[in-house]
Short mmCIF file of C-alpha atoms in Angstrom, two decimals:
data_model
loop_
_atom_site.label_atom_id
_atom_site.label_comp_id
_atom_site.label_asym_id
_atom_site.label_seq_id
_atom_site.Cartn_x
_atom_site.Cartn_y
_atom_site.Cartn_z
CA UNK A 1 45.31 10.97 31.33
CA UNK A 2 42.07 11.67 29.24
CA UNK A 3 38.69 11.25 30.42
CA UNK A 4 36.07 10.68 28.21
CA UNK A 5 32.35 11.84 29.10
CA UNK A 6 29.40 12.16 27.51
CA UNK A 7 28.09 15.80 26.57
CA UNK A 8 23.94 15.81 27.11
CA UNK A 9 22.30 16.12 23.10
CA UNK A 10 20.28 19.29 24.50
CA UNK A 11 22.58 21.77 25.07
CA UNK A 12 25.77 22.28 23.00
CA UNK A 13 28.85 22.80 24.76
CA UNK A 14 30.37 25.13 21.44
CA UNK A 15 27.79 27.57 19.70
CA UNK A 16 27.43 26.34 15.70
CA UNK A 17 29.04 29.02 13.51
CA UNK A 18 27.18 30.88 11.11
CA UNK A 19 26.32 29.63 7.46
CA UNK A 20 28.93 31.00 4.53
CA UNK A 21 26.37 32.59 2.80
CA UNK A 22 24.64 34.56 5.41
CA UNK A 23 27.72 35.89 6.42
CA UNK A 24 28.64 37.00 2.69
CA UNK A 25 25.13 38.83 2.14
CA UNK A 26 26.07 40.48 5.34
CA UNK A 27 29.14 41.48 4.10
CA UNK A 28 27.37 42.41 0.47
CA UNK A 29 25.05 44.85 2.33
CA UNK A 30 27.07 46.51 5.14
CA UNK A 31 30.42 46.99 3.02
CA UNK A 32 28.75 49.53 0.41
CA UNK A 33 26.93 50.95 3.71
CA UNK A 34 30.23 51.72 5.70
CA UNK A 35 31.82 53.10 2.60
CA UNK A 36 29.06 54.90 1.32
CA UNK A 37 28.30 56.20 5.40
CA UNK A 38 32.01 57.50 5.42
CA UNK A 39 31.72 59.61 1.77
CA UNK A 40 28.40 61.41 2.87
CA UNK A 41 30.39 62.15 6.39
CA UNK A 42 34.09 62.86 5.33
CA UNK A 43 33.22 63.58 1.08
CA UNK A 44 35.56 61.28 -0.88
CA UNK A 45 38.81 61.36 1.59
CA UNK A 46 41.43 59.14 2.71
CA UNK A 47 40.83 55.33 1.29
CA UNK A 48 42.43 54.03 4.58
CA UNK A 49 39.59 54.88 6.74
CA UNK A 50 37.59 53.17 4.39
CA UNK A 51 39.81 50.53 4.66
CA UNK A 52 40.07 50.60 8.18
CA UNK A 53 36.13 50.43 8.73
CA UNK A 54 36.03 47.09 6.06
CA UNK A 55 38.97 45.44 8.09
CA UNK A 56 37.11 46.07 11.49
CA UNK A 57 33.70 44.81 9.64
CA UNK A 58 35.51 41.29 8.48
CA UNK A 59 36.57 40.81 11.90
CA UNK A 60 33.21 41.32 13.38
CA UNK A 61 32.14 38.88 10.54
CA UNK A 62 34.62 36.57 11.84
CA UNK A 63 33.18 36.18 15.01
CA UNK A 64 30.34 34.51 13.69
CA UNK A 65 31.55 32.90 11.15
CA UNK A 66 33.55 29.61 9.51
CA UNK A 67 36.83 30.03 8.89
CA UNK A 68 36.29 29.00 5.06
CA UNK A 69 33.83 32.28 5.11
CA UNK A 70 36.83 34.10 5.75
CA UNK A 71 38.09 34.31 2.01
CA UNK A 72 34.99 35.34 0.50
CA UNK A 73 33.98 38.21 3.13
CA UNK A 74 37.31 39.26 2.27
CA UNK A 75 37.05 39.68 -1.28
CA UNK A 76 33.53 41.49 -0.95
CA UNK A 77 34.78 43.76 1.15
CA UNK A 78 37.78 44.50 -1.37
CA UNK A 79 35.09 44.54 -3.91
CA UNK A 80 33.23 47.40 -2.47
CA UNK A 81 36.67 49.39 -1.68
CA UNK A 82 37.92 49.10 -5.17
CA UNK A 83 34.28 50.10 -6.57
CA UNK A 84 33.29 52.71 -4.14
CA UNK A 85 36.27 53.80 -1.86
CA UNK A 86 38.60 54.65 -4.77
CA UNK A 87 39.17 57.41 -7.71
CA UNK A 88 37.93 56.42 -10.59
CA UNK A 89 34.86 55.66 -8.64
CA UNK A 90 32.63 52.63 -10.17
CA UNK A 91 35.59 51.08 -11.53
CA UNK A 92 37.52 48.52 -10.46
CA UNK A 93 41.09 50.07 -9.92
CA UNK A 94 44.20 47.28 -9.55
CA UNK A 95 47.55 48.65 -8.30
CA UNK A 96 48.75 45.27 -8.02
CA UNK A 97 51.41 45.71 -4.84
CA UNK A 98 48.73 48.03 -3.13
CA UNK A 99 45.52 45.70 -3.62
CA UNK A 100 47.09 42.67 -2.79
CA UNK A 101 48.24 44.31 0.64
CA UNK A 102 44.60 45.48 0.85
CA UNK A 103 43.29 41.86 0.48
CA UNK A 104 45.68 40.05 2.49
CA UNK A 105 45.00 42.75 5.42
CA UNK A 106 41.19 42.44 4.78
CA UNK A 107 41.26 38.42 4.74
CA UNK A 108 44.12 38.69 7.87
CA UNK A 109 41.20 40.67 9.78
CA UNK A 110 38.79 38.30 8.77
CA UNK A 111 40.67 34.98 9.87
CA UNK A 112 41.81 36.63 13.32
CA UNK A 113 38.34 37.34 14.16
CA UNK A 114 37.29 34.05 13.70
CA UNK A 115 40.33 31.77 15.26
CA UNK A 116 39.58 33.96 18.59
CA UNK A 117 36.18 33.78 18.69
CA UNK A 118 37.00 30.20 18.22
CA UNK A 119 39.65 30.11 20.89
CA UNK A 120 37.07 32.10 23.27
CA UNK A 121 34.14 29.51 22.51
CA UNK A 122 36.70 26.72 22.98
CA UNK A 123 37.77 27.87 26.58
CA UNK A 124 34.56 29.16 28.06
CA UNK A 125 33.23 25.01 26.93
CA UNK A 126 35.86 23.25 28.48
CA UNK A 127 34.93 25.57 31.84
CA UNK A 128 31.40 24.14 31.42
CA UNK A 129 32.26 20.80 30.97
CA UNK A 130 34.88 20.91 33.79
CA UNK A 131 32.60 22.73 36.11
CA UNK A 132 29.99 19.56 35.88
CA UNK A 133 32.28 17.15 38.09
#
């Protein structure tokens, strides 16, 4: 059987996500940074790492974020790999079955990260609400 209770207005029980556009100007200005972090370290290597570094940075994104952030952090990130991370660099390059792999991996990394931070905020507030009996 539920239980209703009131939760107190001060203190709420779930922490309120991020706004969408703070967390695409974070994704603006730390995407070129990775990439451009990576080509002064490694010169103009493997694309994956890049790639690796952008999917890790939409996750950490996700934590903070909405879920309906998720697309556009996504498709900045895949912005600044296509520009940056890329031969011809400072041109878009579209190998259509390779960059839609890179977008769907980049907006997959992006969603996870937010449905378990989510999840995580979801469980630690019903222990705080439960713990108040």
């Amino acid at each position: 059987m539920i239980r209703w209770r009131l939760i107190d207005a001060r203190q709420r029980p779930v922490p309120e996500p991020v706004g969408n556009l703070a967390t695409w100007l974070t994704a603006a200005i730390c995407a070129p940074a990775l990439i451009t972090a990576h080509n002064l370290l490694d010169g103009q290597g493997e694309p994956w790492l890049d790639l690796l570094a952008l999917s890790l940075l939409c996750a950490a994104l996700g934590v903070t974020a909405r879920l309906t952030a998720a697309p556009g952090t996504a498709l900045l990130c895949w912005v600044h790999f296509s520009l940056f991370a890329i031969p011809p660099l400072g041109q878009f390059s579209w190998l259509l079955p390779h960059d839609w792999k890179r977008l769907a991996l980049l907006l997959l990394t992006a969603s996870i990260g937010t449905v378990c931070a989510r999840l995580h905020h979801a469980r630690v507030a019903h222990h705080r609400l439960s713990a108040r009996r």
